[in-house]
GROMACS .gro file of C-alpha atoms in nm:
model
  386
    1MET     CA    1   0.112  -6.776  -3.196
    2ARG     CA    2  -0.213  -6.659  -2.981
    3GLY     CA    3  -0.225  -6.950  -2.804
    4ARG     CA    4   0.150  -6.968  -2.679
    5THR     CA    5   0.135  -6.572  -2.611
    6MET     CA    6  -0.184  -6.625  -2.370
    7GLU     CA    7  -0.009  -6.968  -2.244
    8ASN     CA    8   0.331  -6.721  -2.120
    9PHE     CA    9   0.078  -6.514  -1.973
   10TYR     CA   10  -0.085  -6.752  -1.797
   11LYS     CA   11   0.235  -6.879  -1.650
   12ARG     CA   12   0.362  -6.528  -1.564
   13LEU     CA   13   0.014  -6.456  -1.350
   14LEU     CA   14   0.071  -6.825  -1.194
   15ILE     CA   15   0.452  -6.701  -1.119
   16ILE     CA   16   0.293  -6.423  -0.960
   17GLY     CA   17   0.045  -6.542  -0.756
   18ILE     CA   18   0.240  -6.812  -0.615
   19ALA     CA   19   0.507  -6.545  -0.517
   20ILE     CA   20   0.266  -6.391  -0.341
   21GLY     CA   21   0.128  -6.678  -0.140
   22VAL     CA   22   0.480  -6.768  -0.078
   23PHE     CA   23   0.582  -6.458   0.054
   24CYS     CA   24   0.236  -6.373   0.253
   25SER     CA   25   0.328  -6.742   0.428
   26LEU     CA   26   0.682  -6.616   0.496
   27ALA     CA   27   0.537  -6.328   0.668
   28VAL     CA   28   0.294  -6.533   0.867
   29PHE     CA   29   0.589  -6.809   0.930
   30THR     CA   30   0.851  -6.537   1.006
   31VAL     CA   31   0.635  -6.301   1.252
   32GLY     CA   32   0.494  -6.619   1.383
   33GLN     CA   33   0.818  -6.688   1.543
   34ARG     CA   34   0.848  -6.363   1.676
   35LEU     CA   35   0.508  -6.357   1.832
   36TRP     CA   36   0.596  -6.689   1.984
   37THR     CA   37   0.946  -6.604   2.133
   38THR     CA   38   0.774  -6.274   2.256
   39THR     CA   39   0.478  -6.430   2.395
   40MET     CA   40   0.689  -6.679   2.645
   41LEU     CA   41   0.895  -6.387   2.731
   42GLN     CA   42   0.598  -6.187   2.830
   43ARG     CA   43   0.495  -6.533   3.061
   44LYS     CA   44   0.858  -6.519   3.200
   45LEU     CA   45   0.799  -6.123   3.285
   46LEU     CA   46   0.478  -6.192   3.460
   47GLU     CA   47   0.627  -6.481   3.661
   48SER     CA   48   0.872  -6.266   3.798
   49ASN     CA   49   0.910  -6.231   4.167
   50ILE     CA   50   1.104  -5.892   4.140
   51CYS     CA   51   0.848  -5.593   4.146
   52LYS     CA   52   0.848  -5.245   4.221
   53ILE     CA   53   0.673  -4.951   4.378
   54ILE     CA   54   0.600  -4.643   4.192
   55CYS     CA   55   0.440  -4.274   4.323
   56SER     CA   56   0.180  -4.215   4.028
   57SER     CA   57  -0.064  -3.887   4.129
   58GLU     CA   58  -0.349  -3.797   3.967
   59LEU     CA   59  -0.160  -3.497   3.821
   60LEU     CA   60   0.160  -3.710   3.707
   61SER     CA   61   0.156  -4.018   3.577
   62ASN     CA   62   0.480  -4.109   3.735
   63SER     CA   63   0.648  -3.861   3.975
   64HIS     CA   64   0.896  -3.963   4.213
   65MET     CA   65   0.923  -3.989   4.623
   66SER     CA   66   1.140  -3.824   4.891
   67LEU     CA   67   1.392  -4.040   5.054
   68SER     CA   68   1.217  -4.038   5.446
   69TYR     CA   69   0.907  -4.129   5.228
   70ALA     CA   70   1.061  -4.445   5.062
   71ARG     CA   71   1.223  -4.551   5.366
   72GLN     CA   72   0.863  -4.579   5.532
   73ILE     CA   73   0.733  -4.766   5.283
   74GLN     CA   74   1.055  -5.004   5.304
   75GLY     CA   75   0.913  -5.065   5.663
   76LEU     CA   76   0.608  -5.142   5.584
   77LEU     CA   77   0.700  -5.432   5.350
   78PRO     CA   78   0.649  -5.789   5.525
   79GLU     CA   79   0.963  -5.864   5.745
   80GLY     CA   80   1.250  -6.087   5.552
   81ILE     CA   81   1.156  -5.920   5.181
   82LYS     CA   82   1.503  -5.752   5.024
   83SER     CA   83   1.423  -5.428   4.889
   84ASP     CA   84   1.648  -5.128   4.729
   85LEU     CA   85   1.556  -4.787   4.600
   86LYS     CA   86   1.623  -4.665   4.310
   87GLY     CA   87   1.708  -4.241   4.300
   88LEU     CA   88   1.835  -4.036   3.979
   89SER     CA   89   2.010  -3.734   3.990
   90LEU     CA   90   1.815  -3.418   3.912
   91GLY     CA   91   2.072  -3.249   3.650
   92ASP     CA   92   2.349  -3.365   3.431
   93ALA     CA   93   2.646  -3.467   3.625
   94HIS     CA   94   2.990  -3.403   3.485
   95ILE     CA   95   3.123  -3.719   3.501
   96SER     CA   96   3.519  -3.716   3.385
   97PHE     CA   97   3.880  -3.939   3.435
   98LYS     CA   98   4.203  -3.722   3.556
   99GLY     CA   99   4.036  -3.399   3.375
  100GLU     CA  100   3.867  -3.586   3.086
  101PRO     CA  101   3.498  -3.570   3.066
  102LEU     CA  102   3.326  -3.907   2.994
  103PRO     CA  103   3.037  -3.946   2.775
  104ILE     CA  104   2.772  -4.035   3.078
  105ASN     CA  105   2.612  -3.769   3.268
  106LEU     CA  106   2.377  -3.971   3.505
  107VAL     CA  107   2.429  -4.083   3.839
  108LEU     CA  108   2.191  -4.386   3.998
  109GLY     CA  109   2.148  -4.362   4.363
  110THR     CA  110   2.094  -4.758   4.502
  111ASP     CA  111   2.125  -4.942   4.862
  112VAL     CA  112   2.274  -5.249   4.908
  113ASN     CA  113   2.033  -5.497   4.722
  114MET     CA  114   1.955  -5.349   4.314
  115ALA     CA  115   2.266  -5.538   4.190
  116GLU     CA  116   2.092  -5.888   4.300
  117LEU     CA  117   1.703  -5.752   4.259
  118VAL     CA  118   1.763  -5.621   3.898
  119GLY     CA  119   2.039  -5.830   3.706
  120LEU     CA  120   2.334  -5.670   3.756
  121GLN     CA  121   2.633  -5.936   3.757
  122LEU     CA  122   2.929  -5.845   3.964
  123ILE     CA  123   3.260  -5.853   3.736
  124ASN     CA  124   3.455  -5.754   3.989
  125GLY     CA  125   3.507  -5.524   4.356
  126ARG     CA  126   3.180  -5.535   4.545
  127TYR     CA  127   2.836  -5.372   4.559
  128PHE     CA  128   2.788  -5.123   4.805
  129ASP     CA  129   2.755  -5.247   5.184
  130PRO     CA  130   2.548  -5.095   5.476
  131GLU     CA  131   2.857  -4.883   5.572
  132ASP     CA  132   2.886  -4.739   5.260
  133VAL     CA  133   2.504  -4.604   5.246
  134ALA     CA  134   2.500  -4.523   5.666
  135GLU     CA  135   2.854  -4.287   5.609
  136HIS     CA  136   2.764  -4.142   5.291
  137LYS     CA  137   3.058  -4.278   5.150
  138LYS     CA  138   3.206  -4.139   4.841
  139VAL     CA  139   3.202  -4.454   4.617
  140CYS     CA  140   3.084  -4.590   4.292
  141VAL     CA  141   3.014  -4.862   4.085
  142LEU     CA  142   3.045  -4.867   3.701
  143LYS     CA  143   2.898  -5.076   3.442
  144SER     CA  144   3.158  -5.284   3.250
  145ASN     CA  145   3.104  -5.024   2.928
  146VAL     CA  146   3.198  -4.767   3.126
  147TYR     CA  147   3.474  -4.937   3.302
  148ASP     CA  148   3.639  -5.015   2.977
  149LEU     CA  149   3.712  -4.659   2.884
  150ILE     CA  150   3.975  -4.597   3.122
  151ALA     CA  151   4.031  -4.978   3.219
  152ALA     CA  152   4.394  -4.931   3.044
  153ARG     CA  153   4.486  -4.657   3.277
  154ASN     CA  154   4.431  -4.846   3.599
  155ALA     CA  155   4.169  -4.642   3.712
  156ALA     CA  156   4.103  -4.637   4.107
  157HIS     CA  157   3.880  -4.317   4.082
  158ILE     CA  158   3.630  -4.092   3.866
  159ASP     CA  159   3.534  -3.746   3.946
  160ILE     CA  160   3.178  -3.667   3.978
  161ASN     CA  161   3.144  -3.284   3.948
  162GLY     CA  162   3.500  -3.255   4.024
  163VAL     CA  163   3.508  -3.481   4.362
  164ALA     CA  164   3.698  -3.783   4.319
  165TYR     CA  165   3.477  -4.135   4.386
  166GLU     CA  166   3.633  -4.474   4.471
  167ILE     CA  167   3.552  -4.728   4.227
  168VAL     CA  168   3.494  -5.024   4.431
  169GLY     CA  169   3.290  -5.267   4.188
  170ILE     CA  170   3.246  -5.330   3.823
  171VAL     CA  171   2.925  -5.499   3.706
  172SER     CA  172   2.710  -5.591   3.366
  173GLU     CA  173   2.381  -5.647   3.283
  174SER     CA  174   2.293  -5.988   3.272
  175GLU     CA  175   1.982  -6.073   3.061
  176ASN     CA  176   1.740  -6.035   3.332
  177TYR     CA  177   1.859  -5.643   3.363
  178ASP     CA  178   1.534  -5.412   3.429
  179LYS     CA  179   1.576  -5.140   3.112
  180SER     CA  180   1.343  -4.916   3.310
  181LEU     CA  181   1.632  -4.813   3.535
  182GLY     CA  182   1.755  -4.619   3.248
  183GLU     CA  183   2.118  -4.556   3.111
  184GLY     CA  184   2.303  -4.476   3.418
  185ASP     CA  185   2.618  -4.634   3.390
  186VAL     CA  186   2.748  -4.486   3.741
  187LEU     CA  187   2.579  -4.606   4.045
  188VAL     CA  188   2.686  -4.440   4.420
  189PRO     CA  189   2.493  -4.503   4.746
  190VAL     CA  190   2.165  -4.303   4.750
  191SER     CA  191   2.242  -4.117   5.063
  192THR     CA  192   2.579  -4.020   4.921
  193LEU     CA  193   2.350  -3.928   4.576
  194TYR     CA  194   2.160  -3.680   4.841
  195LYS     CA  195   2.437  -3.566   5.053
  196HIS     CA  196   2.729  -3.488   4.788
  197ILE     CA  197   2.582  -3.517   4.433
  198GLU     CA  198   2.222  -3.321   4.497
  199ASN     CA  199   2.354  -3.135   4.862
  200THR     CA  200   1.981  -3.189   4.926
  201SER     CA  201   1.780  -3.270   5.238
  202ASP     CA  202   1.589  -3.644   5.236
  203ARG     CA  203   1.237  -3.453   5.165
  204SER     CA  204   1.387  -3.409   4.844
  205GLU     CA  205   1.179  -3.610   4.553
  206LEU     CA  206   1.478  -3.815   4.385
  207ILE     CA  207   1.348  -4.205   4.463
  208SER     CA  208   1.154  -4.282   4.136
  209GLN     CA  209   1.093  -4.664   4.240
  210ILE     CA  210   1.077  -4.934   4.569
  211VAL     CA  211   1.238  -5.241   4.399
  212PHE     CA  212   1.199  -5.565   4.623
  213ASP     CA  213   1.135  -5.931   4.569
  214LYS     CA  214   0.817  -6.056   4.648
  215GLN     CA  215   0.924  -6.430   4.765
  216ALA     CA  216   0.619  -6.628   4.811
  217TYR     CA  217   0.385  -6.359   4.840
  218SER     CA  218   0.128  -6.295   4.552
  219ASN     CA  219   0.081  -5.917   4.465
  220GLN     CA  220  -0.258  -5.899   4.611
  221GLN     CA  221  -0.108  -6.042   4.960
  222ILE     CA  222   0.168  -5.776   4.919
  223GLN     CA  223  -0.061  -5.495   4.837
  224HIS     CA  224  -0.337  -5.582   5.159
  225LEU     CA  225  -0.014  -5.604   5.435
  226LEU     CA  226   0.107  -5.274   5.323
  227GLN     CA  227  -0.264  -5.130   5.328
  228LYS     CA  228  -0.239  -5.294   5.713
  229ASN     CA  229   0.079  -5.154   5.805
  230ALA     CA  230   0.008  -4.808   5.619
  231ARG     CA  231  -0.269  -4.775   5.852
  232LYS     CA  232  -0.098  -4.901   6.166
  233GLU     CA  233   0.161  -4.649   6.119
  234GLY     CA  234  -0.028  -4.377   5.971
  235VAL     CA  235   0.141  -4.361   5.645
  236GLU     CA  236  -0.020  -4.233   5.323
  237ILE     CA  237   0.023  -4.527   5.038
  238SER     CA  238  -0.318  -4.430   4.807
  239ASP     CA  239  -0.080  -4.245   4.538
  240LEU     CA  240   0.153  -4.569   4.517
  241LYS     CA  241   0.119  -4.895   4.278
  242LEU     CA  242   0.242  -5.168   4.295
  243MET     CA  243   0.335  -5.356   3.950
  244PRO     CA  244   0.629  -5.624   3.803
  245LEU     CA  245   0.941  -5.487   3.744
  246HIS     CA  246   0.948  -5.544   3.425
  247TYR     CA  247   0.576  -5.368   3.360
  248ASP     CA  248   0.739  -5.092   3.127
  249GLU     CA  249   0.878  -5.370   2.868
  250PHE     CA  250   0.593  -5.607   2.904
  251ARG     CA  251   0.375  -5.307   2.781
  252ARG     CA  252   0.592  -5.242   2.492
  253ASN     CA  253   0.565  -5.585   2.385
  254GLU     CA  254   0.187  -5.601   2.444
  255ALA     CA  255   0.152  -5.319   2.190
  256TYR     CA  256   0.396  -5.492   1.956
  257LEU     CA  257   0.211  -5.827   1.979
  258LYS     CA  258  -0.122  -5.649   1.872
  259GLU     CA  259   0.045  -5.460   1.583
  260MET     CA  260   0.209  -5.800   1.488
  261SER     CA  261  -0.116  -5.995   1.504
  262LYS     CA  262  -0.223  -5.765   1.252
  263VAL     CA  263   0.055  -5.805   1.000
  264VAL     CA  264  -0.038  -6.165   1.052
  265GLY     CA  265  -0.423  -6.142   0.997
  266ILE     CA  266  -0.358  -5.930   0.681
  267ALA     CA  267  -0.105  -6.158   0.553
  268LEU     CA  268  -0.352  -6.462   0.610
  269LEU     CA  269  -0.636  -6.286   0.435
  270ILE     CA  270  -0.423  -6.215   0.130
  271LEU     CA  271  -0.313  -6.559   0.130
  272VAL     CA  272  -0.617  -6.744   0.118
  273ILE     CA  273  -0.718  -6.489  -0.169
  274ALA     CA  274  -0.385  -6.587  -0.341
  275CYS     CA  275  -0.454  -6.949  -0.285
  276PHE     CA  276  -0.806  -6.915  -0.506
  277ASN     CA  277  -0.616  -6.705  -0.741
  278ILE     CA  278  -0.326  -6.967  -0.791
  279ILE     CA  279  -0.603  -7.230  -0.865
  280TYR     CA  280  -0.839  -7.002  -1.113
  281ILE     CA  281  -0.539  -6.901  -1.304
  282ALA     CA  282  -0.445  -7.262  -1.352
  283THR     CA  283  -0.785  -7.369  -1.458
  284ALA     CA  284  -0.850  -7.113  -1.700
  285SER     CA  285  -0.515  -7.186  -1.850
  286ILE     CA  286  -0.619  -7.526  -1.888
  287MET     CA  287  -0.932  -7.429  -2.053
  288ASP     CA  288  -0.766  -7.202  -2.304
  289ARG     CA  289  -0.569  -7.498  -2.406
  290GLU     CA  290  -0.843  -7.737  -2.438
  291ARG     CA  291  -0.783  -7.797  -2.832
  292GLU     CA  292  -0.399  -7.857  -2.764
  293ILE     CA  293  -0.502  -8.103  -2.479
  294GLY     CA  294  -0.762  -8.302  -2.671
  295LEU     CA  295  -0.477  -8.342  -2.988
  296HIS     CA  296  -0.285  -8.499  -2.717
  297THR     CA  297  -0.530  -8.736  -2.631
  298ALA     CA  298  -0.654  -8.844  -2.967
  299LEU     CA  299  -0.283  -8.898  -3.059
  300GLY     CA  300  -0.295  -9.176  -2.758
  301ALA     CA  301  -0.175  -8.959  -2.428
  302LYS     CA  302  -0.314  -9.144  -2.151
  303HIS     CA  303  -0.447  -8.934  -1.861
  304TYR     CA  304  -0.181  -9.006  -1.625
  305HIS     CA  305   0.045  -8.833  -1.919
  306ILE     CA  306  -0.177  -8.519  -1.936
  307CYS     CA  307  -0.153  -8.485  -1.562
  308ARG     CA  308   0.195  -8.550  -1.600
  309LEU     CA  309   0.231  -8.244  -1.818
  310ILE     CA  310   0.019  -8.009  -1.634
  311ALA     CA  311   0.153  -8.078  -1.316
  312ARG     CA  312   0.488  -8.041  -1.460
  313GLU     CA  313   0.425  -7.687  -1.577
  314VAL     CA  314   0.265  -7.627  -1.243
  315PHE     CA  315   0.570  -7.652  -1.069
  316SER     CA  316   0.775  -7.509  -1.285
  317CYS     CA  317   0.587  -7.204  -1.232
  318ALA     CA  318   0.569  -7.295  -0.890
  319PHE     CA  319   0.939  -7.330  -0.811
  320ARG     CA  320   1.005  -6.990  -1.011
  321GLY     CA  321   0.713  -6.815  -0.760
  322GLY     CA  322   0.859  -6.987  -0.484
  323LEU     CA  323   1.214  -6.844  -0.566
  324LEU     CA  324   1.079  -6.480  -0.638
  325GLY     CA  325   0.835  -6.464  -0.302
  326THR     CA  326   1.127  -6.582  -0.088
  327ALA     CA  327   1.368  -6.332  -0.221
  328THR     CA  328   1.086  -6.058  -0.194
  329ALA     CA  329   1.027  -6.187   0.147
  330ALA     CA  330   1.395  -6.188   0.267
  331ILE     CA  331   1.436  -5.829   0.108
  332PHE     CA  332   1.104  -5.704   0.319
  333ASN     CA  333   1.213  -5.866   0.624
  334THR     CA  334   1.599  -5.709   0.620
  335ALA     CA  335   1.450  -5.389   0.535
  336SER     CA  336   1.185  -5.351   0.833
  337ASN     CA  337   1.439  -5.506   1.090
  338LEU     CA  338   1.683  -5.227   0.969
  339SER     CA  339   1.401  -4.955   0.981
  340SER     CA  340   1.209  -5.070   1.306
  341GLY     CA  341   1.558  -5.061   1.503
  342ARG     CA  342   1.423  -5.442   1.617
  343PHE     CA  343   1.429  -5.811   1.530
  344SER     CA  344   1.060  -5.816   1.394
  345PHE     CA  345   1.100  -6.021   1.130
  346SER     CA  346   1.302  -6.386   1.210
  347PHE     CA  347   1.393  -6.471   0.867
  348ASN     CA  348   1.638  -6.746   0.906
  349VAL     CA  349   1.761  -7.035   0.723
  350ILE     CA  350   1.429  -7.257   0.858
  351SER     CA  351   1.231  -6.930   0.676
  352LEU     CA  352   1.443  -7.005   0.368
  353MET     CA  353   1.343  -7.410   0.347
  354ALA     CA  354   1.003  -7.297   0.493
  355GLY     CA  355   0.949  -7.105   0.177
  356LEU     CA  356   1.073  -7.388  -0.108
  357LEU     CA  357   0.854  -7.629   0.089
  358LEU     CA  358   0.529  -7.374   0.060
  359ALA     CA  359   0.606  -7.318  -0.321
  360THR     CA  360   0.624  -7.713  -0.381
  361ALA     CA  361   0.293  -7.771  -0.159
  362ALA     CA  362   0.140  -7.455  -0.360
  363GLY     CA  363   0.256  -7.628  -0.652
  364LEU     CA  364   0.122  -7.954  -0.583
  365LEU     CA  365  -0.218  -7.848  -0.443
  366THR     CA  366  -0.280  -7.596  -0.765
  367SER     CA  367  -0.179  -7.862  -0.964
  368LEU     CA  368  -0.434  -8.135  -0.907
  369PHE     CA  369  -0.766  -7.981  -0.975
  370PRO     CA  370  -0.618  -7.824  -1.330
  371ALA     CA  371  -0.448  -8.196  -1.401
  372ALA     CA  372  -0.768  -8.395  -1.305
  373LYS     CA  373  -0.984  -8.131  -1.498
  374ALA     CA  374  -0.761  -8.163  -1.836
  375ALA     CA  375  -0.756  -8.512  -1.787
  376LYS     CA  376  -1.135  -8.548  -1.789
  377LEU     CA  377  -1.140  -8.323  -2.156
  378ASP     CA  378  -1.342  -8.523  -2.436
  379PRO     CA  379  -1.094  -8.509  -2.713
  380ILE     CA  380  -1.342  -8.503  -2.997
  381ALA     CA  381  -1.586  -8.216  -2.806
  382ALA     CA  382  -1.190  -8.015  -2.782
  383LEU     CA  383  -1.118  -8.088  -3.149
  384ARG     CA  384  -1.418  -7.996  -3.289
  385GLU     CA  385  -1.357  -7.591  -3.152
  386GLU     CA  386  -1.219  -7.444  -3.432
   0.00000   0.00000   0.00000
């Protein structure tokens, strides 16, 4: 009775050990998938030709520029470089359609190249042209999610602070869209932002960044040319910083990679410990059953019969442990993704198959040593023990 109880106890320990091993292996595997895709994204972000210039003073980590100063900086860029400005309204703008408020309040001001530079796809109409900017026209471009709210009523205008603005284009965000531009869903010419919406002079600091396509130039070459041209024109640029357009996203991903790398490291450590524990538990189970195995051998069981008996038992535990570990990993991954609000753990059919394969491999590897040890037991010595 005691022998059967201990046998069941060892089996439960083995199932739990294999479940922990499979869980940790799947954690490494699923996080690894995400780490790989994020690493590839990081490389893509750094290889982009689109850059931005921001103003970063000693007092403020990220301050704004005036329109007149931003125009000067644009003039310092190499000839032929496409650039644009991102201007932000100072306060919440009241945006409505036929008297009904729309659930947005941020207006972005740009020049004519912003859609092309930051990944805005034109769905309908056009983007701003030089005439719109030069004449401070009251025109706007809407993101598709905003236009969908009013499309059913054939909207041709929206009101910003009680003034009608003609809708000249509809755009949507492409996969290359720069999220650092914010949630502004209404875009107007930057000159219009200054003159009509904010009613202020060009010296007001509404410009948060200058966006440009560096083309064949390196960042170092752009920086050198900016400094050279600034000295020639007498323009102060010591507070300006040049960086990739997706720099903010790059930094967020970098922090995420560090965090997930720690998870992988901890999971690998637990996995190694679990593997040793699995082998130890399986071996201890054999040692506790020496008399039973010796009896089988004395009755004529061959070595391969003993090996098959032990391997079958370990495989049975491995299968149940694999199912338990895979189910636990699925629950953990889903809960983690929901709580973090991002797809941190890539658990899918491939992960499920990997879990079952890992359980099979664990059963195979952990059964080899105990089965070989059981086959070498001396039946006479085993039966002598009472």
